[in-house]
PDB file of N, CA and C in Angstrom:
ATOM      1  N   MET A1016       0.847  -1.165   0.000  1.00  0.00           N
ATOM      2  CA  MET A1016       0.000   0.000   0.000  1.00  0.00           C
ATOM      3  C   MET A1016       0.895   1.232   0.000  1.00  0.00           C
ATOM      4  N   GLU A1017       0.550   2.173  -0.840  1.00  0.00           N
ATOM      5  CA  GLU A1017       1.349   3.388  -0.960  1.00  0.00           C
ATOM      6  C   GLU A1017       0.654   4.565  -0.284  1.00  0.00           C
ATOM      7  N   PHE A1018       1.458   5.528   0.145  1.00  0.00           N
ATOM      8  CA  PHE A1018       0.957   6.726   0.810  1.00  0.00           C
ATOM      9  C   PHE A1018       1.633   7.954   0.217  1.00  0.00           C
ATOM     10  N   SER A1019       1.064   9.112   0.474  1.00  0.00           N
ATOM     11  CA  SER A1019       1.613  10.355  -0.072  1.00  0.00           C
ATOM     12  C   SER A1019       2.812  10.859   0.731  1.00  0.00           C
ATOM     13  N   PHE A1020       3.053  10.269   1.886  1.00  0.00           N
ATOM     14  CA  PHE A1020       4.182  10.665   2.724  1.00  0.00           C
ATOM     15  C   PHE A1020       5.222   9.543   2.719  1.00  0.00           C
ATOM     16  N   ASN A1021       6.402   9.836   3.226  1.00  0.00           N
ATOM     17  CA  ASN A1021       7.515   8.903   3.164  1.00  0.00           C
ATOM     18  C   ASN A1021       7.418   7.849   4.270  1.00  0.00           C
ATOM     19  N   ILE A1022       7.118   6.632   3.881  1.00  0.00           N
ATOM     20  CA  ILE A1022       6.993   5.514   4.815  1.00  0.00           C
ATOM     21  C   ILE A1022       8.334   5.216   5.486  1.00  0.00           C
ATOM     22  N   ASN A1023       9.402   5.296   4.725  1.00  0.00           N
ATOM     23  CA  ASN A1023      10.719   4.955   5.263  1.00  0.00           C
ATOM     24  C   ASN A1023      11.170   5.916   6.354  1.00  0.00           C
ATOM     25  N   THR A1024      10.718   7.155   6.296  1.00  0.00           N
ATOM     26  CA  THR A1024      11.032   8.123   7.346  1.00  0.00           C
ATOM     27  C   THR A1024      10.169   7.875   8.573  1.00  0.00           C
ATOM     28  N   LEU A1025       8.916   7.536   8.343  1.00  0.00           N
ATOM     29  CA  LEU A1025       7.965   7.337   9.435  1.00  0.00           C
ATOM     30  C   LEU A1025       8.218   6.025  10.177  1.00  0.00           C
ATOM     31  N   LEU A1026       8.438   4.956   9.432  1.00  0.00           N
ATOM     32  CA  LEU A1026       8.683   3.635  10.017  1.00  0.00           C
ATOM     33  C   LEU A1026      10.162   3.315   9.855  1.00  0.00           C
ATOM     34  N   LYS A1027      10.902   3.440  10.920  1.00  0.00           N
ATOM     35  CA  LYS A1027      12.363   3.297  10.845  1.00  0.00           C
ATOM     36  C   LYS A1027      12.809   1.862  10.567  1.00  0.00           C
ATOM     37  N   ASP A1028      12.082   0.885  11.121  1.00  0.00           N
ATOM     38  CA  ASP A1028      12.468  -0.523  10.990  1.00  0.00           C
ATOM     39  C   ASP A1028      11.595  -1.220   9.949  1.00  0.00           C
ATOM     40  N   GLU A1029      12.062  -2.368   9.489  1.00  0.00           N
ATOM     41  CA  GLU A1029      11.277  -3.131   8.525  1.00  0.00           C
ATOM     42  C   GLU A1029       9.947  -3.575   9.146  1.00  0.00           C
ATOM     43  N   ILE A1030      10.002  -3.960  10.419  1.00  0.00           N
ATOM     44  CA  ILE A1030       8.789  -4.280  11.182  1.00  0.00           C
ATOM     45  C   ILE A1030       8.728  -3.304  12.349  1.00  0.00           C
ATOM     46  N   THR A1031       7.646  -2.556  12.419  1.00  0.00           N
ATOM     47  CA  THR A1031       7.478  -1.541  13.461  1.00  0.00           C
ATOM     48  C   THR A1031       6.304  -1.903  14.356  1.00  0.00           C
ATOM     49  N   LEU A1032       6.537  -1.861  15.665  1.00  0.00           N
ATOM     50  CA  LEU A1032       5.487  -2.100  16.641  1.00  0.00           C
ATOM     51  C   LEU A1032       4.806  -0.778  16.982  1.00  0.00           C
ATOM     52  N   ILE A1033       3.481  -0.760  16.850  1.00  0.00           N
ATOM     53  CA  ILE A1033       2.692   0.407  17.213  1.00  0.00           C
ATOM     54  C   ILE A1033       1.705  -0.012  18.293  1.00  0.00           C
ATOM     55  N   ASP A1034       1.718   0.689  19.404  1.00  0.00           N
ATOM     56  CA  ASP A1034       0.726   0.485  20.455  1.00  0.00           C
ATOM     57  C   ASP A1034       0.481   1.822  21.143  1.00  0.00           C
ATOM     58  N   LYS A1035      -0.299   1.811  22.209  1.00  0.00           N
ATOM     59  CA  LYS A1035      -0.667   3.069  22.857  1.00  0.00           C
ATOM     60  C   LYS A1035       0.530   3.781  23.481  1.00  0.00           C
ATOM     61  N   ASN A1036       1.647   3.095  23.620  1.00  0.00           N
ATOM     62  CA  ASN A1036       2.846   3.702  24.200  1.00  0.00           C
ATOM     63  C   ASN A1036       3.830   4.220  23.153  1.00  0.00           C
ATOM     64  N   HIS A1037       3.485   4.107  21.883  1.00  0.00           N
ATOM     65  CA  HIS A1037       4.373   4.586  20.823  1.00  0.00           C
ATOM     66  C   HIS A1037       4.565   6.094  20.974  1.00  0.00           C
ATOM     67  N   ASP A1038       5.799   6.545  20.805  1.00  0.00           N
ATOM     68  CA  ASP A1038       6.136   7.960  21.021  1.00  0.00           C
ATOM     69  C   ASP A1038       5.230   8.917  20.257  1.00  0.00           C
ATOM     70  N   LEU A1039       4.930   8.608  19.009  1.00  0.00           N
ATOM     71  CA  LEU A1039       4.133   9.532  18.195  1.00  0.00           C
ATOM     72  C   LEU A1039       2.656   9.537  18.580  1.00  0.00           C
ATOM     73  N   LEU A1040       2.177   8.478  19.227  1.00  0.00           N
ATOM     74  CA  LEU A1040       0.761   8.427  19.587  1.00  0.00           C
ATOM     75  C   LEU A1040       0.476   9.013  20.964  1.00  0.00           C
ATOM     76  N   ARG A1041       1.489   9.105  21.794  1.00  0.00           N
ATOM     77  CA  ARG A1041       1.288   9.695  23.121  1.00  0.00           C
ATOM     78  C   ARG A1041       1.125  11.209  22.981  1.00  0.00           C
ATOM     79  N   TYR A1042       0.197  11.753  23.744  1.00  0.00           N
ATOM     80  CA  TYR A1042      -0.057  13.189  23.673  1.00  0.00           C
ATOM     81  C   TYR A1042       1.042  13.954  24.395  1.00  0.00           C
ATOM     82  N   SER A1043       1.444  15.084  23.821  1.00  0.00           N
ATOM     83  CA  SER A1043       2.474  15.901  24.437  1.00  0.00           C
ATOM     84  C   SER A1043       2.252  17.372  24.098  1.00  0.00           C
ATOM     85  N   PHE A1044       2.356  18.219  25.111  1.00  0.00           N
ATOM     86  CA  PHE A1044       2.251  19.663  24.888  1.00  0.00           C
ATOM     87  C   PHE A1044       3.520  20.219  24.257  1.00  0.00           C
ATOM     88  N   THR A1045       4.615  19.496  24.379  1.00  0.00           N
ATOM     89  CA  THR A1045       5.908  19.999  23.905  1.00  0.00           C
ATOM     90  C   THR A1045       6.303  19.430  22.552  1.00  0.00           C
ATOM     91  N   ARG A1046       5.368  18.801  21.874  1.00  0.00           N
ATOM     92  CA  ARG A1046       5.658  18.179  20.585  1.00  0.00           C
ATOM     93  C   ARG A1046       6.014  19.244  19.547  1.00  0.00           C
ATOM     94  N   GLN A1047       7.035  18.952  18.769  1.00  0.00           N
ATOM     95  CA  GLN A1047       7.478  19.840  17.702  1.00  0.00           C
ATOM     96  C   GLN A1047       6.565  19.690  16.488  1.00  0.00           C
ATOM     97  N   PRO A1048       6.476  20.742  15.629  1.00  0.00           N
ATOM     98  CA  PRO A1048       5.606  20.655  14.434  1.00  0.00           C
ATOM     99  C   PRO A1048       5.881  19.426  13.568  1.00  0.00           C
ATOM    100  N   LYS A1049       7.157  19.055  13.403  1.00  0.00           N
ATOM    101  CA  LYS A1049       7.488  17.877  12.595  1.00  0.00           C
ATOM    102  C   LYS A1049       6.887  16.626  13.224  1.00  0.00           C
ATOM    103  N   GLU A1050       6.937  16.530  14.548  1.00  0.00           N
ATOM    104  CA  GLU A1050       6.371  15.368  15.237  1.00  0.00           C
ATOM    105  C   GLU A1050       4.856  15.328  15.086  1.00  0.00           C
ATOM    106  N   ASN A1051       4.201  16.490  15.100  1.00  0.00           N
ATOM    107  CA  ASN A1051       2.755  16.535  14.887  1.00  0.00           C
ATOM    108  C   ASN A1051       2.405  16.031  13.501  1.00  0.00           C
ATOM    109  N   SER A1052       3.195  16.418  12.511  1.00  0.00           N
ATOM    110  CA  SER A1052       2.977  15.963  11.140  1.00  0.00           C
ATOM    111  C   SER A1052       3.153  14.447  11.063  1.00  0.00           C
ATOM    112  N   GLN A1053       4.196  13.928  11.692  1.00  0.00           N
ATOM    113  CA  GLN A1053       4.432  12.488  11.689  1.00  0.00           C
ATOM    114  C   GLN A1053       3.328  11.755  12.446  1.00  0.00           C
ATOM    115  N   ARG A1054       2.819  12.350  13.502  1.00  0.00           N
ATOM    116  CA  ARG A1054       1.716  11.746  14.253  1.00  0.00           C
ATOM    117  C   ARG A1054       0.486  11.616  13.354  1.00  0.00           C
ATOM    118  N   ASP A1055       0.178  12.682  12.613  1.00  0.00           N
ATOM    119  CA  ASP A1055      -0.954  12.650  11.691  1.00  0.00           C
ATOM    120  C   ASP A1055      -0.754  11.601  10.600  1.00  0.00           C
ATOM    121  N   GLU A1056       0.474  11.485  10.104  1.00  0.00           N
ATOM    122  CA  GLU A1056       0.777  10.487   9.082  1.00  0.00           C
ATOM    123  C   GLU A1056       0.608   9.072   9.630  1.00  0.00           C
ATOM    124  N   LEU A1057       1.071   8.832  10.853  1.00  0.00           N
ATOM    125  CA  LEU A1057       0.927   7.520  11.461  1.00  0.00           C
ATOM    126  C   LEU A1057      -0.542   7.183  11.676  1.00  0.00           C
ATOM    127  N   LYS A1058      -1.318   8.153  12.108  1.00  0.00           N
ATOM    128  CA  LYS A1058      -2.755   7.927  12.292  1.00  0.00           C
ATOM    129  C   LYS A1058      -3.416   7.592  10.959  1.00  0.00           C
ATOM    130  N   GLU A1059      -3.065   8.334   9.909  1.00  0.00           N
ATOM    131  CA  GLU A1059      -3.626   8.057   8.581  1.00  0.00           C
ATOM    132  C   GLU A1059      -3.236   6.656   8.118  1.00  0.00           C
ATOM    133  N   LEU A1060      -1.985   6.279   8.318  1.00  0.00           N
ATOM    134  CA  LEU A1060      -1.506   4.971   7.901  1.00  0.00           C
ATOM    135  C   LEU A1060      -2.300   3.862   8.589  1.00  0.00           C
ATOM    136  N   ILE A1061      -2.432   3.925   9.902  1.00  0.00           N
ATOM    137  CA  ILE A1061      -3.145   2.880  10.649  1.00  0.00           C
ATOM    138  C   ILE A1061      -4.618   2.829  10.242  1.00  0.00           C
ATOM    139  N   ASN A1062      -5.252   3.976  10.159  1.00  0.00           N
ATOM    140  CA  ASN A1062      -6.676   3.993   9.810  1.00  0.00           C
ATOM    141  C   ASN A1062      -6.932   3.506   8.392  1.00  0.00           C
ATOM    142  N   ARG A1063      -6.054   3.840   7.451  1.00  0.00           N
ATOM    143  CA  ARG A1063      -6.217   3.343   6.076  1.00  0.00           C
ATOM    144  C   ARG A1063      -5.986   1.844   5.992  1.00  0.00           C
ATOM    145  N   LEU A1064      -4.995   1.347   6.727  1.00  0.00           N
ATOM    146  CA  LEU A1064      -4.770  -0.099   6.759  1.00  0.00           C
ATOM    147  C   LEU A1064      -6.001  -0.799   7.329  1.00  0.00           C
ATOM    148  N   GLY A1065      -6.578  -0.243   8.377  1.00  0.00           N
ATOM    149  CA  GLY A1065      -7.772  -0.832   8.987  1.00  0.00           C
ATOM    150  C   GLY A1065      -8.957  -0.839   8.045  1.00  0.00           C
ATOM    151  N   ARG A1066      -9.180   0.270   7.327  1.00  0.00           N
ATOM    152  CA  ARG A1066     -10.290   0.338   6.368  1.00  0.00           C
ATOM    153  C   ARG A1066     -10.088  -0.648   5.219  1.00  0.00           C
ATOM    154  N   SER A1067      -8.868  -0.739   4.720  1.00  0.00           N
ATOM    155  CA  SER A1067      -8.578  -1.670   3.621  1.00  0.00           C
ATOM    156  C   SER A1067      -8.756  -3.117   4.070  1.00  0.00           C
ATOM    157  N   SER A1068      -8.352  -3.415   5.280  1.00  0.00           N
ATOM    158  CA  SER A1068      -8.522  -4.762   5.816  1.00  0.00           C
ATOM    159  C   SER A1068     -10.002  -5.102   5.954  1.00  0.00           C
ATOM    160  N   ALA A1069     -10.784  -4.165   6.467  1.00  0.00           N
ATOM    161  CA  ALA A1069     -12.232  -4.397   6.616  1.00  0.00           C
ATOM    162  C   ALA A1069     -12.875  -4.645   5.258  1.00  0.00           C
ATOM    163  N   GLN A1070     -12.502  -3.871   4.269  1.00  0.00           N
ATOM    164  CA  GLN A1070     -13.055  -4.035   2.926  1.00  0.00           C
ATOM    165  C   GLN A1070     -12.682  -5.408   2.362  1.00  0.00           C
ATOM    166  N   ALA A1071     -11.427  -5.804   2.542  1.00  0.00           N
ATOM    167  CA  ALA A1071     -10.974  -7.098   2.023  1.00  0.00           C
ATOM    168  C   ALA A1071     -11.703  -8.268   2.701  1.00  0.00           C
ATOM    169  N   GLN A1072     -12.113  -8.076   3.955  1.00  0.00           N
ATOM    170  CA  GLN A1072     -12.809  -9.132   4.695  1.00  0.00           C
ATOM    171  C   GLN A1072     -14.324  -9.042   4.572  1.00  0.00           C
ATOM    172  N   GLY A1073     -14.812  -8.030   3.870  1.00  0.00           N
ATOM    173  CA  GLY A1073     -16.246  -7.853   3.707  1.00  0.00           C
ATOM    174  C   GLY A1073     -16.937  -7.372   4.969  1.00  0.00           C
ATOM    175  N   LEU A1074     -16.217  -6.664   5.832  1.00  0.00           N
ATOM    176  CA  LEU A1074     -16.790  -6.141   7.073  1.00  0.00           C
ATOM    177  C   LEU A1074     -17.421  -4.772   6.832  1.00  0.00           C
ATOM    178  N   ASN A1075     -18.375  -4.418   7.653  1.00  0.00           N
ATOM    179  CA  ASN A1075     -19.044  -3.117   7.520  1.00  0.00           C
ATOM    180  C   ASN A1075     -18.197  -1.959   8.023  1.00  0.00           C
ATOM    181  N   SER A1076     -17.305  -2.225   8.970  1.00  0.00           N
ATOM    182  CA  SER A1076     -16.459  -1.162   9.507  1.00  0.00           C
ATOM    183  C   SER A1076     -15.095  -1.728   9.892  1.00  0.00           C
ATOM    184  N   ALA A1077     -14.156  -0.833  10.044  1.00  0.00           N
ATOM    185  CA  ALA A1077     -12.791  -1.237  10.377  1.00  0.00           C
ATOM    186  C   ALA A1077     -12.710  -1.731  11.815  1.00  0.00           C
ATOM    187  N   VAL A1078     -11.945  -2.777  12.033  1.00  0.00           N
ATOM    188  CA  VAL A1078     -11.703  -3.263  13.388  1.00  0.00           C
ATOM    189  C   VAL A1078     -10.335  -2.816  13.902  1.00  0.00           C
ATOM    190  N   THR A1079      -9.575  -2.163  13.056  1.00  0.00           N
ATOM    191  CA  THR A1079      -8.289  -1.600  13.449  1.00  0.00           C
ATOM    192  C   THR A1079      -8.323  -0.099  13.200  1.00  0.00           C
ATOM    193  N   THR A1080      -8.235   0.668  14.275  1.00  0.00           N
ATOM    194  CA  THR A1080      -8.172   2.127  14.196  1.00  0.00           C
ATOM    195  C   THR A1080      -7.184   2.623  15.239  1.00  0.00           C
ATOM    196  N   VAL A1081      -6.754   3.850  15.075  1.00  0.00           N
ATOM    197  CA  VAL A1081      -5.860   4.460  16.056  1.00  0.00           C
ATOM    198  C   VAL A1081      -6.553   4.526  17.411  1.00  0.00           C
ATOM    199  N   GLU A1082      -7.818   4.889  17.426  1.00  0.00           N
ATOM    200  CA  GLU A1082      -8.550   5.020  18.686  1.00  0.00           C
ATOM    201  C   GLU A1082      -8.586   3.692  19.438  1.00  0.00           C
ATOM    202  N   GLN A1083      -8.786   2.593  18.717  1.00  0.00           N
ATOM    203  CA  GLN A1083      -8.815   1.277  19.362  1.00  0.00           C
ATOM    204  C   GLN A1083      -7.454   0.919  19.945  1.00  0.00           C
ATOM    205  N   LEU A1084      -6.390   1.278  19.249  1.00  0.00           N
ATOM    206  CA  LEU A1084      -5.056   0.998  19.773  1.00  0.00           C
ATOM    207  C   LEU A1084      -4.776   1.816  21.033  1.00  0.00           C
ATOM    208  N   LEU A1085      -5.249   3.061  21.043  1.00  0.00           N
ATOM    209  CA  LEU A1085      -5.009   3.929  22.192  1.00  0.00           C
ATOM    210  C   LEU A1085      -5.798   3.506  23.427  1.00  0.00           C
ATOM    211  N   LEU A1086      -6.926   2.864  23.220  1.00  0.00           N
ATOM    212  CA  LEU A1086      -7.814   2.511  24.337  1.00  0.00           C
ATOM    213  C   LEU A1086      -7.727   1.041  24.743  1.00  0.00           C
ATOM    214  N   SER A1087      -6.738   0.333  24.249  1.00  0.00           N
ATOM    215  CA  SER A1087      -6.650  -1.099  24.536  1.00  0.00           C
ATOM    216  C   SER A1087      -5.196  -1.506  24.743  1.00  0.00           C
ATOM    217  N   GLU A1088      -5.027  -2.772  25.037  1.00  0.00           N
ATOM    218  CA  GLU A1088      -3.682  -3.348  25.169  1.00  0.00           C
ATOM    219  C   GLU A1088      -3.242  -4.008  23.869  1.00  0.00           C
ATOM    220  N   GLN A1089      -3.964  -3.754  22.778  1.00  0.00           N
ATOM    221  CA  GLN A1089      -3.629  -4.366  21.497  1.00  0.00           C
ATOM    222  C   GLN A1089      -2.386  -3.713  20.900  1.00  0.00           C
ATOM    223  N   ARG A1090      -1.698  -4.491  20.079  1.00  0.00           N
ATOM    224  CA  ARG A1090      -0.485  -4.032  19.415  1.00  0.00           C
ATOM    225  C   ARG A1090      -0.609  -4.282  17.919  1.00  0.00           C
ATOM    226  N   CYS A1091      -0.014  -3.422  17.149  1.00  0.00           N
ATOM    227  CA  CYS A1091      -0.065  -3.543  15.694  1.00  0.00           C
ATOM    228  C   CYS A1091       1.370  -3.571  15.169  1.00  0.00           C
ATOM    229  N   TYR A1092       1.687  -4.622  14.438  1.00  0.00           N
ATOM    230  CA  TYR A1092       3.000  -4.752  13.802  1.00  0.00           C
ATOM    231  C   TYR A1092       2.824  -4.425  12.326  1.00  0.00           C
ATOM    232  N   ILE A1093       3.588  -3.441  11.848  1.00  0.00           N
ATOM    233  CA  ILE A1093       3.482  -3.007  10.455  1.00  0.00           C
ATOM    234  C   ILE A1093       4.761  -3.398   9.719  1.00  0.00           C
ATOM    235  N   LEU A1094       4.584  -4.096   8.591  1.00  0.00           N
ATOM    236  CA  LEU A1094       5.710  -4.540   7.772  1.00  0.00           C
ATOM    237  C   LEU A1094       5.814  -3.639   6.548  1.00  0.00           C
ATOM    238  N   LYS A1095       6.977  -3.023   6.386  1.00  0.00           N
ATOM    239  CA  LYS A1095       7.189  -2.191   5.198  1.00  0.00           C
ATOM    240  C   LYS A1095       8.129  -2.907   4.244  1.00  0.00           C
ATOM    241  N   ASP A1096       8.079  -2.508   2.991  1.00  0.00           N
ATOM    242  CA  ASP A1096       8.991  -3.031   1.984  1.00  0.00           C
ATOM    243  C   ASP A1096      10.265  -2.211   2.067  1.00  0.00           C
ATOM    244  N   ALA A1097      11.248  -2.729   2.762  1.00  0.00           N
ATOM    245  CA  ALA A1097      12.495  -1.999   2.996  1.00  0.00           C
ATOM    246  C   ALA A1097      13.291  -1.777   1.713  1.00  0.00           C
ATOM    247  N   ASN A1098      13.039  -2.597   0.697  1.00  0.00           N
ATOM    248  CA  ASN A1098      13.776  -2.480  -0.563  1.00  0.00           C
ATOM    249  C   ASN A1098      12.929  -1.877  -1.676  1.00  0.00           C
ATOM    250  N   CYS A1099      11.868  -1.236  -1.304  1.00  0.00           N
ATOM    251  CA  CYS A1099      10.953  -0.653  -2.287  1.00  0.00           C
ATOM    252  C   CYS A1099      11.654   0.435  -3.097  1.00  0.00           C
ATOM    253  N   THR A1100      11.374   0.462  -4.395  1.00  0.00           N
ATOM    254  CA  THR A1100      11.977   1.474  -5.256  1.00  0.00           C
ATOM    255  C   THR A1100      11.076   2.698  -5.410  1.00  0.00           C
ATOM    256  N   ARG A1101       9.879   2.654  -4.828  1.00  0.00           N
ATOM    257  CA  ARG A1101       8.989   3.812  -4.895  1.00  0.00           C
ATOM    258  C   ARG A1101       9.555   4.927  -4.030  1.00  0.00           C
ATOM    259  N   PRO A1102       9.392   6.176  -4.435  1.00  0.00           N
ATOM    260  CA  PRO A1102       9.999   7.292  -3.696  1.00  0.00           C
ATOM    261  C   PRO A1102       9.575   7.381  -2.226  1.00  0.00           C
ATOM    262  N   ASN A1103       8.314   7.055  -1.919  1.00  0.00           N
ATOM    263  CA  ASN A1103       7.828   7.181  -0.544  1.00  0.00           C
ATOM    264  C   ASN A1103       7.801   5.859   0.210  1.00  0.00           C
ATOM    265  N   GLY A1104       8.279   4.790  -0.399  1.00  0.00           N
ATOM    266  CA  GLY A1104       8.234   3.485   0.250  1.00  0.00           C
ATOM    267  C   GLY A1104       6.863   2.859   0.133  1.00  0.00           C
ATOM    268  N   SER A1105       6.689   1.728   0.790  1.00  0.00           N
ATOM    269  CA  SER A1105       5.436   0.995   0.678  1.00  0.00           C
ATOM    270  C   SER A1105       5.232   0.119   1.914  1.00  0.00           C
ATOM    271  N   VAL A1106       3.965  -0.046   2.307  1.00  0.00           N
ATOM    272  CA  VAL A1106       3.611  -0.949   3.406  1.00  0.00           C
ATOM    273  C   VAL A1106       3.114  -2.249   2.791  1.00  0.00           C
ATOM    274  N   ILE A1107       3.648  -3.375   3.271  1.00  0.00           N
ATOM    275  CA  ILE A1107       3.242  -4.685   2.768  1.00  0.00           C
ATOM    276  C   ILE A1107       1.994  -5.167   3.497  1.00  0.00           C
ATOM    277  N   GLY A1108       1.964  -4.997   4.811  1.00  0.00           N
ATOM    278  CA  GLY A1108       0.816  -5.456   5.582  1.00  0.00           C
ATOM    279  C   GLY A1108       0.986  -5.188   7.056  1.00  0.00           C
ATOM    280  N   PHE A1109       0.017  -5.673   7.836  1.00  0.00           N
ATOM    281  CA  PHE A1109       0.085  -5.484   9.275  1.00  0.00           C
ATOM    282  C   PHE A1109      -0.571  -6.657   9.988  1.00  0.00           C
ATOM    283  N   LEU A1110      -0.222  -6.792  11.259  1.00  0.00           N
ATOM    284  CA  LEU A1110      -0.794  -7.819  12.110  1.00  0.00           C
ATOM    285  C   LEU A1110      -1.143  -7.160  13.434  1.00  0.00           C
ATOM    286  N   LYS A1111      -2.409  -7.259  13.812  1.00  0.00           N
ATOM    287  CA  LYS A1111      -2.840  -6.703  15.099  1.00  0.00           C
ATOM    288  C   LYS A1111      -3.033  -7.864  16.056  1.00  0.00           C
ATOM    289  N   VAL A1112      -2.448  -7.750  17.256  1.00  0.00           N
ATOM    290  CA  VAL A1112      -2.555  -8.805  18.245  1.00  0.00           C
ATOM    291  C   VAL A1112      -2.949  -8.230  19.598  1.00  0.00           C
ATOM    292  N   GLY A1113      -3.533  -9.066  20.427  1.00  0.00           N
ATOM    293  CA  GLY A1113      -3.911  -8.657  21.766  1.00  0.00           C
ATOM    294  C   GLY A1113      -5.160  -9.402  22.192  1.00  0.00           C
ATOM    295  N   SER A1114      -5.444  -9.344  23.476  1.00  0.00           N
ATOM    296  CA  SER A1114      -6.637 -10.032  23.972  1.00  0.00           C
ATOM    297  C   SER A1114      -7.877  -9.192  23.696  1.00  0.00           C
ATOM    298  N   LYS A1115      -8.975  -9.900  23.515  1.00  0.00           N
ATOM    299  CA  LYS A1115     -10.232  -9.235  23.201  1.00  0.00           C
ATOM    300  C   LYS A1115     -11.370 -10.112  23.712  1.00  0.00           C
ATOM    301  N   LYS A1116     -12.379  -9.500  24.277  1.00  0.00           N
ATOM    302  CA  LYS A1116     -13.539 -10.254  24.730  1.00  0.00           C
ATOM    303  C   LYS A1116     -14.367 -10.647  23.520  1.00  0.00           C
ATOM    304  N   THR A1117     -14.710 -11.898  23.439  1.00  0.00           N
ATOM    305  CA  THR A1117     -15.560 -12.367  22.354  1.00  0.00           C
ATOM    306  C   THR A1117     -16.819 -13.003  22.950  1.00  0.00           C
ATOM    307  N   PHE A1118     -17.845 -13.045  22.168  1.00  0.00           N
ATOM    308  CA  PHE A1118     -19.117 -13.583  22.627  1.00  0.00           C
ATOM    309  C   PHE A1118     -19.557 -14.702  21.693  1.00  0.00           C
ATOM    310  N   LEU A1119     -20.034 -15.766  22.263  1.00  0.00           N
ATOM    311  CA  LEU A1119     -20.569 -16.866  21.477  1.00  0.00           C
ATOM    312  C   LEU A1119     -22.083 -16.817  21.535  1.00  0.00           C
ATOM    313  N   HIS A1120     -22.711 -17.074  20.413  1.00  0.00           N
ATOM    314  CA  HIS A1120     -24.181 -17.081  20.362  1.00  0.00           C
ATOM    315  C   HIS A1120     -24.682 -18.489  20.212  1.00  0.00           C
TER     316      HIS A1120
END
């Protein structure tokens, strides 16, 4: 999946762990403008991945959002194409893990 911003700058490692404790997702009054921009980019990336996943699974709504990560103990691992030749890089996929209450009918 491609984005209008540079994935390689935003995601430093080939596999990046995102959870509620990630530096860019934690709220800060002292955040620099560049960090705010990166925070917005990370939020867009996670929310777009969640929407695309929901569409691929035929779901009515996304089950992966930034808000869900911030309010839970769930973690999201994002895999980027480290050798991508596209100028902004590319995301290959993601895996969200964590405990969740489920109900049986």
